[in-house]
Coordinates of C-alpha atoms in Angstrom, one line a residue:
M1 CA 163.0 138.3 60.4
T2 CA 160.5 136.1 58.7
L3 CA 159.1 135.6 55.2
T4 CA 155.7 136.8 56.6
Q5 CA 157.2 140.1 57.7
L6 CA 158.8 140.5 54.3
R7 CA 155.5 139.9 52.6
Y8 CA 153.9 142.4 55.0
V9 CA 156.4 145.1 54.1
A10 CA 156.1 144.5 50.4
K11 CA 152.3 144.7 50.6
V12 CA 152.3 147.9 52.6
A13 CA 154.7 149.5 50.1
E14 CA 152.5 148.4 47.3
C15 CA 149.3 149.8 48.8
G16 CA 150.8 152.9 50.3
S17 CA 148.5 152.4 53.3
I18 CA 148.6 150.2 56.4
T19 CA 144.8 150.0 56.4
E20 CA 144.5 148.9 52.8
A21 CA 147.4 146.4 53.2
A22 CA 145.8 144.9 56.2
R23 CA 142.5 144.5 54.3
Q24 CA 144.2 142.7 51.4
L25 CA 146.2 140.5 53.8
Y26 CA 143.1 139.6 55.8
I27 CA 144.7 140.6 59.1
S28 CA 144.0 143.4 61.6
Q29 CA 145.6 146.8 61.2
P30 CA 147.2 146.7 64.7
S31 CA 148.7 143.2 64.0
L32 CA 150.2 144.5 60.7
S33 CA 151.6 147.7 62.3
S34 CA 153.1 145.6 65.2
A35 CA 154.8 143.2 62.8
V36 CA 156.3 146.0 60.8
R37 CA 157.5 147.8 63.9
E38 CA 159.0 144.6 65.3
L39 CA 161.0 144.1 62.0
E40 CA 162.2 147.7 62.1
A41 CA 163.4 147.3 65.7
E42 CA 165.2 144.0 64.8
L43 CA 166.9 145.6 61.9
G44 CA 167.6 148.9 63.6
I45 CA 166.1 151.0 60.7
V46 CA 162.9 152.9 60.0
I47 CA 161.3 151.3 56.9
F48 CA 158.3 153.7 56.6
N49 CA 157.7 157.3 57.3
R50 CA 154.3 157.6 59.0
S51 CA 152.2 160.8 58.9
A52 CA 148.6 161.9 58.8
R53 CA 148.8 161.8 55.0
G54 CA 149.8 158.2 55.0
I55 CA 153.1 156.3 54.7
S56 CA 156.1 156.3 52.4
L57 CA 159.3 154.5 52.2
T58 CA 162.4 155.9 53.9
P59 CA 165.7 155.7 52.0
D60 CA 166.6 152.7 54.2
G61 CA 163.2 151.3 53.6
S62 CA 163.6 151.5 49.8
E63 CA 166.9 149.7 50.0
F64 CA 165.6 147.0 52.3
L65 CA 162.5 146.5 50.0
S66 CA 164.7 145.8 47.0
Y67 CA 166.4 143.0 48.9
A68 CA 163.1 141.7 50.3
R69 CA 161.5 141.5 46.9
Q70 CA 164.4 139.4 45.6
I71 CA 164.0 137.0 48.6
L72 CA 160.3 136.7 48.0
E73 CA 160.7 136.1 44.3
Q74 CA 163.2 133.3 44.9
T75 CA 160.9 131.8 47.6
E76 CA 158.1 131.7 45.1
L77 CA 160.2 129.9 42.6
V78 CA 161.3 127.3 45.2
E79 CA 157.7 126.8 46.3
Q80 CA 156.5 126.3 42.7
R81 CA 159.3 123.9 41.9
Y82 CA 159.2 121.7 45.0
A83 CA 155.9 122.3 46.8
H84 CA 153.8 122.2 43.7
A85 CA 152.3 125.5 44.8
R86 CA 149.9 127.3 42.5
P87 CA 151.8 129.8 40.3
S88 CA 151.5 133.3 41.5
K89 CA 149.6 135.9 39.6
R90 CA 151.5 137.7 36.8
L91 CA 152.0 141.2 38.2
F92 CA 153.0 144.4 36.5
A93 CA 152.5 148.1 37.0
I94 CA 153.5 151.2 35.0
S95 CA 153.0 154.9 35.6
S96 CA 153.0 157.3 32.7
Q97 CA 152.1 160.7 31.4
H98 CA 149.1 160.7 29.2
Y99 CA 150.3 159.0 26.0
A100 CA 148.2 156.8 23.6
F101 CA 151.2 154.8 22.6
V102 CA 151.8 153.8 26.2
V103 CA 148.2 152.5 26.5
N104 CA 148.4 150.8 23.1
A105 CA 151.6 148.9 24.2
F106 CA 149.8 147.9 27.4
V107 CA 146.9 146.5 25.3
R108 CA 149.3 144.5 23.2
L109 CA 151.0 143.1 26.3
L110 CA 147.6 142.0 27.7
E111 CA 146.8 140.3 24.4
S112 CA 150.1 138.4 24.5
V113 CA 149.7 137.1 28.1
E114 CA 148.9 133.5 28.5
A115 CA 148.0 133.1 32.1
D116 CA 144.8 132.2 34.0
E117 CA 145.4 135.0 36.4
Y118 CA 147.2 138.3 36.3
E119 CA 147.0 141.7 37.9
M120 CA 148.2 144.6 35.7
T121 CA 148.1 148.3 36.6
L122 CA 148.4 151.3 34.3
R123 CA 148.5 154.7 36.0
E124 CA 148.1 157.8 33.9
S125 CA 149.6 160.1 36.4
R126 CA 151.2 163.5 37.2
T127 CA 154.9 163.9 36.5
Y128 CA 156.1 164.1 40.1
E129 CA 153.9 161.1 41.1
I130 CA 155.4 159.0 38.3
I131 CA 158.9 159.5 39.8
E132 CA 157.5 158.7 43.3
D133 CA 155.8 155.6 42.0
V134 CA 158.9 154.1 40.5
A135 CA 161.1 155.2 43.4
G136 CA 158.6 153.6 45.9
Y137 CA 158.2 150.4 43.9
R138 CA 154.5 151.0 43.1
S139 CA 155.4 150.8 39.4
E140 CA 158.3 149.1 37.7
L141 CA 158.3 151.6 34.8
G142 CA 157.5 155.3 34.4
V143 CA 157.1 157.0 31.1
L144 CA 157.7 160.8 30.7
Y145 CA 159.4 163.3 28.4
L146 CA 162.5 165.4 28.8
S147 CA 163.2 168.7 27.1
S148 CA 165.8 171.4 27.3
F149 CA 163.6 173.2 29.8
N150 CA 162.8 170.4 32.3
E151 CA 165.8 168.0 31.9
K152 CA 168.1 169.5 34.5
V153 CA 165.4 169.5 37.2
L154 CA 164.0 166.1 36.4
R155 CA 167.4 164.4 36.1
K156 CA 168.3 165.8 39.5
L157 CA 165.2 164.2 41.0
M158 CA 166.0 160.9 39.3
R159 CA 169.5 160.8 40.7
E160 CA 168.2 161.6 44.2
N161 CA 165.7 158.7 43.9
H162 CA 168.1 156.2 42.4
L163 CA 166.3 156.1 39.1
S164 CA 167.7 155.6 35.6
Y165 CA 166.2 157.2 32.5
T166 CA 166.4 155.3 29.2
P167 CA 165.4 157.3 26.0
L168 CA 162.8 155.8 23.7
F169 CA 162.5 158.3 20.8
D170 CA 162.8 161.9 19.9
A171 CA 159.7 163.8 18.7
R172 CA 158.9 167.1 17.1
P173 CA 156.1 168.8 19.0
H174 CA 152.6 168.6 17.5
V175 CA 149.2 170.0 18.5
F176 CA 146.2 167.7 18.8
V177 CA 142.9 169.3 17.6
S178 CA 139.6 168.1 16.4
T179 CA 139.3 167.3 12.7
S180 CA 136.6 170.0 12.5
H181 CA 139.0 172.6 13.9
P182 CA 139.8 175.4 11.4
L183 CA 143.5 174.6 11.6
A184 CA 143.2 170.8 11.4
G185 CA 144.2 170.7 7.7
A186 CA 147.3 173.0 8.1
E187 CA 150.7 171.7 7.2
S188 CA 152.0 173.3 10.5
V189 CA 150.8 175.9 13.0
T190 CA 152.2 178.5 15.3
L191 CA 151.2 179.4 18.8
A192 CA 150.1 182.8 17.5
Q193 CA 147.6 181.1 15.2
L194 CA 146.3 179.1 18.1
D195 CA 146.0 182.0 20.5
A196 CA 142.2 182.5 20.0
Y197 CA 141.5 178.8 20.9
P198 CA 141.4 177.2 24.4
Y199 CA 144.6 175.6 25.5
L200 CA 144.1 172.3 27.3
C201 CA 146.7 171.0 29.8
Y202 CA 147.0 168.4 32.6
E203 CA 146.8 169.5 36.2
Q204 CA 149.9 168.7 38.3
G205 CA 148.6 169.0 41.8
T206 CA 150.8 170.4 44.6
H207 CA 153.9 169.9 42.4
N208 CA 152.7 172.4 39.8
S209 CA 156.1 173.9 38.9
L210 CA 156.5 174.5 35.2
Y211 CA 159.2 171.9 35.2
F212 CA 156.6 169.2 35.9
S213 CA 154.3 170.3 33.1
E214 CA 153.3 167.5 30.8
E215 CA 153.1 169.8 27.9
L216 CA 156.0 171.3 26.1
L217 CA 156.6 175.1 26.2
P218 CA 155.0 175.5 29.6
F219 CA 156.5 179.0 29.9
E220 CA 154.3 180.3 27.0
S221 CA 151.2 182.3 28.0
H222 CA 147.7 181.5 26.7
R223 CA 144.6 183.7 26.6
K224 CA 142.4 180.8 27.4
T225 CA 143.5 177.8 29.5
I226 CA 141.5 174.7 30.6
V227 CA 143.2 172.5 33.2
L228 CA 142.2 168.8 33.3
T229 CA 143.1 165.5 35.0
D230 CA 142.3 162.8 32.5
R231 CA 142.9 162.0 28.9
A232 CA 139.3 161.2 28.0
T233 CA 138.0 164.6 29.1
L234 CA 140.8 166.3 27.3
F235 CA 139.9 164.6 24.0
N236 CA 136.2 165.4 24.5
L237 CA 137.0 169.1 24.9
L238 CA 139.3 169.0 21.8
R239 CA 136.1 168.1 20.0
G240 CA 133.6 170.2 22.0
V241 CA 135.3 173.6 22.3
N242 CA 137.8 173.6 19.4
G243 CA 140.6 173.4 22.0
Y244 CA 144.2 172.2 21.4
T245 CA 147.0 170.6 23.4
I246 CA 150.7 170.1 22.8
S247 CA 152.1 166.6 22.6
S248 CA 154.4 164.2 20.8
G249 CA 152.1 163.8 17.8
V250 CA 151.7 160.0 18.2
L251 CA 148.0 159.2 18.0
N252 CA 146.0 155.9 17.9
S253 CA 142.6 155.9 16.2
D254 CA 141.5 152.8 18.1
L255 CA 141.9 154.7 21.4
N256 CA 141.3 158.3 20.4
G257 CA 138.9 158.0 17.5
D258 CA 139.2 159.2 13.9
D259 CA 138.2 162.8 14.7
I260 CA 141.4 164.0 16.2
A261 CA 144.2 165.4 14.0
S262 CA 147.9 165.9 14.8
V263 CA 149.4 169.0 13.3
P264 CA 153.2 169.9 13.5
L265 CA 153.9 172.9 15.8
E266 CA 156.4 175.4 14.5
T267 CA 159.1 175.6 17.2
D268 CA 162.8 174.9 17.7
E269 CA 162.0 172.8 20.8
T270 CA 162.1 169.0 20.8
M271 CA 160.9 166.4 23.3
Q272 CA 162.4 163.1 24.1
L273 CA 160.2 160.3 25.4
G274 CA 161.8 157.8 27.7
Y275 CA 161.2 155.5 30.6
L276 CA 162.3 155.3 34.3
T277 CA 163.5 152.2 36.2
N278 CA 164.6 151.8 39.8
D279 CA 168.3 151.1 40.2
R280 CA 167.6 149.0 43.3
A281 CA 165.2 146.6 41.6
R282 CA 165.4 144.1 38.8
L283 CA 162.8 144.3 36.0
S284 CA 160.3 141.5 36.0
P285 CA 159.8 139.4 32.9
M286 CA 156.4 141.1 32.4
A287 CA 158.1 144.5 32.5
A288 CA 160.7 143.4 29.9
R289 CA 157.9 142.1 27.7
Y290 CA 156.1 145.4 27.9
L291 CA 159.2 147.3 26.9
E292 CA 159.5 145.0 23.8
E293 CA 155.9 145.9 22.9
L294 CA 156.6 149.6 23.5
R295 CA 159.8 149.6 21.3
S296 CA 158.0 147.7 18.6
L297 CA 155.1 150.2 18.6
V298 CA 157.4 153.2 18.5
A299 CA 159.2 151.7 15.5
S300 CA 155.9 151.0 13.7
E301 CA 155.1 154.7 14.0
G302 CA 158.2 155.6 12.1
Y303 CA 160.4 156.7 14.9
D304 CA 164.0 155.7 15.5
V305 CA 164.1 153.7 18.8
L306 CA 166.9 155.1 20.9
G307 CA 167.1 152.6 23.8

């Protein structure tokens, strides 16, 4: 087993593709595949599941990668200390449901970074893919919400994937609407009052169970529904078709503009926002700094920070 093989495995896991990893490593795909297979044969485990859809880490592969990353991190420290090597890029990746406060904290992190080079990734993603990203080491953190409806199912998935969930804050559900919407100035609204307007929600792909819905109260029926994949389009349609969506109520005018209103929704349901970490990996200093920014932002919005 060599450091080169460990670097190869880490890059393949990061890219989720042998072809892309080979391109970034500047080696041929057959050479990379051969190196990984030789390592698997030496260790007596299968690190990657291979299929027509791509590759993914096996349970043994996930455990091995956690150890490999620790070795690579320590190697970089030794090289920087004694070989006067150029410091490595600051790396950080997070996957999240579509929340403005997550993006705002990401912006704050970037503003605080004092480095000549860095590579940061923010993935606004589907619920199931967030869990996959953190379990597969593509992201260090994953932000999503739990409710009385989805908690049992999502926590089971977390346990199966060796993930921990840390609560950030509890929120009462709100609806986002355009400031020109007839209900924008209401003290609160009911779903019955909203029934005539288009309901906007995020598409969840093949894992489209109600338990993976990004919006609270997924079991409620709506006369008009528009399914979307990105936050910019959703906010444009809030303005364009007098639509509405259900969320935590945390808005940011710098990111969303001044023409979106947040109105409390009358319901007994609550949602808890929190973040996922991988039990088999240590958080990087950059991830820890991001969490500091996230907690600070949540507190500045008037919420009690839970963890």
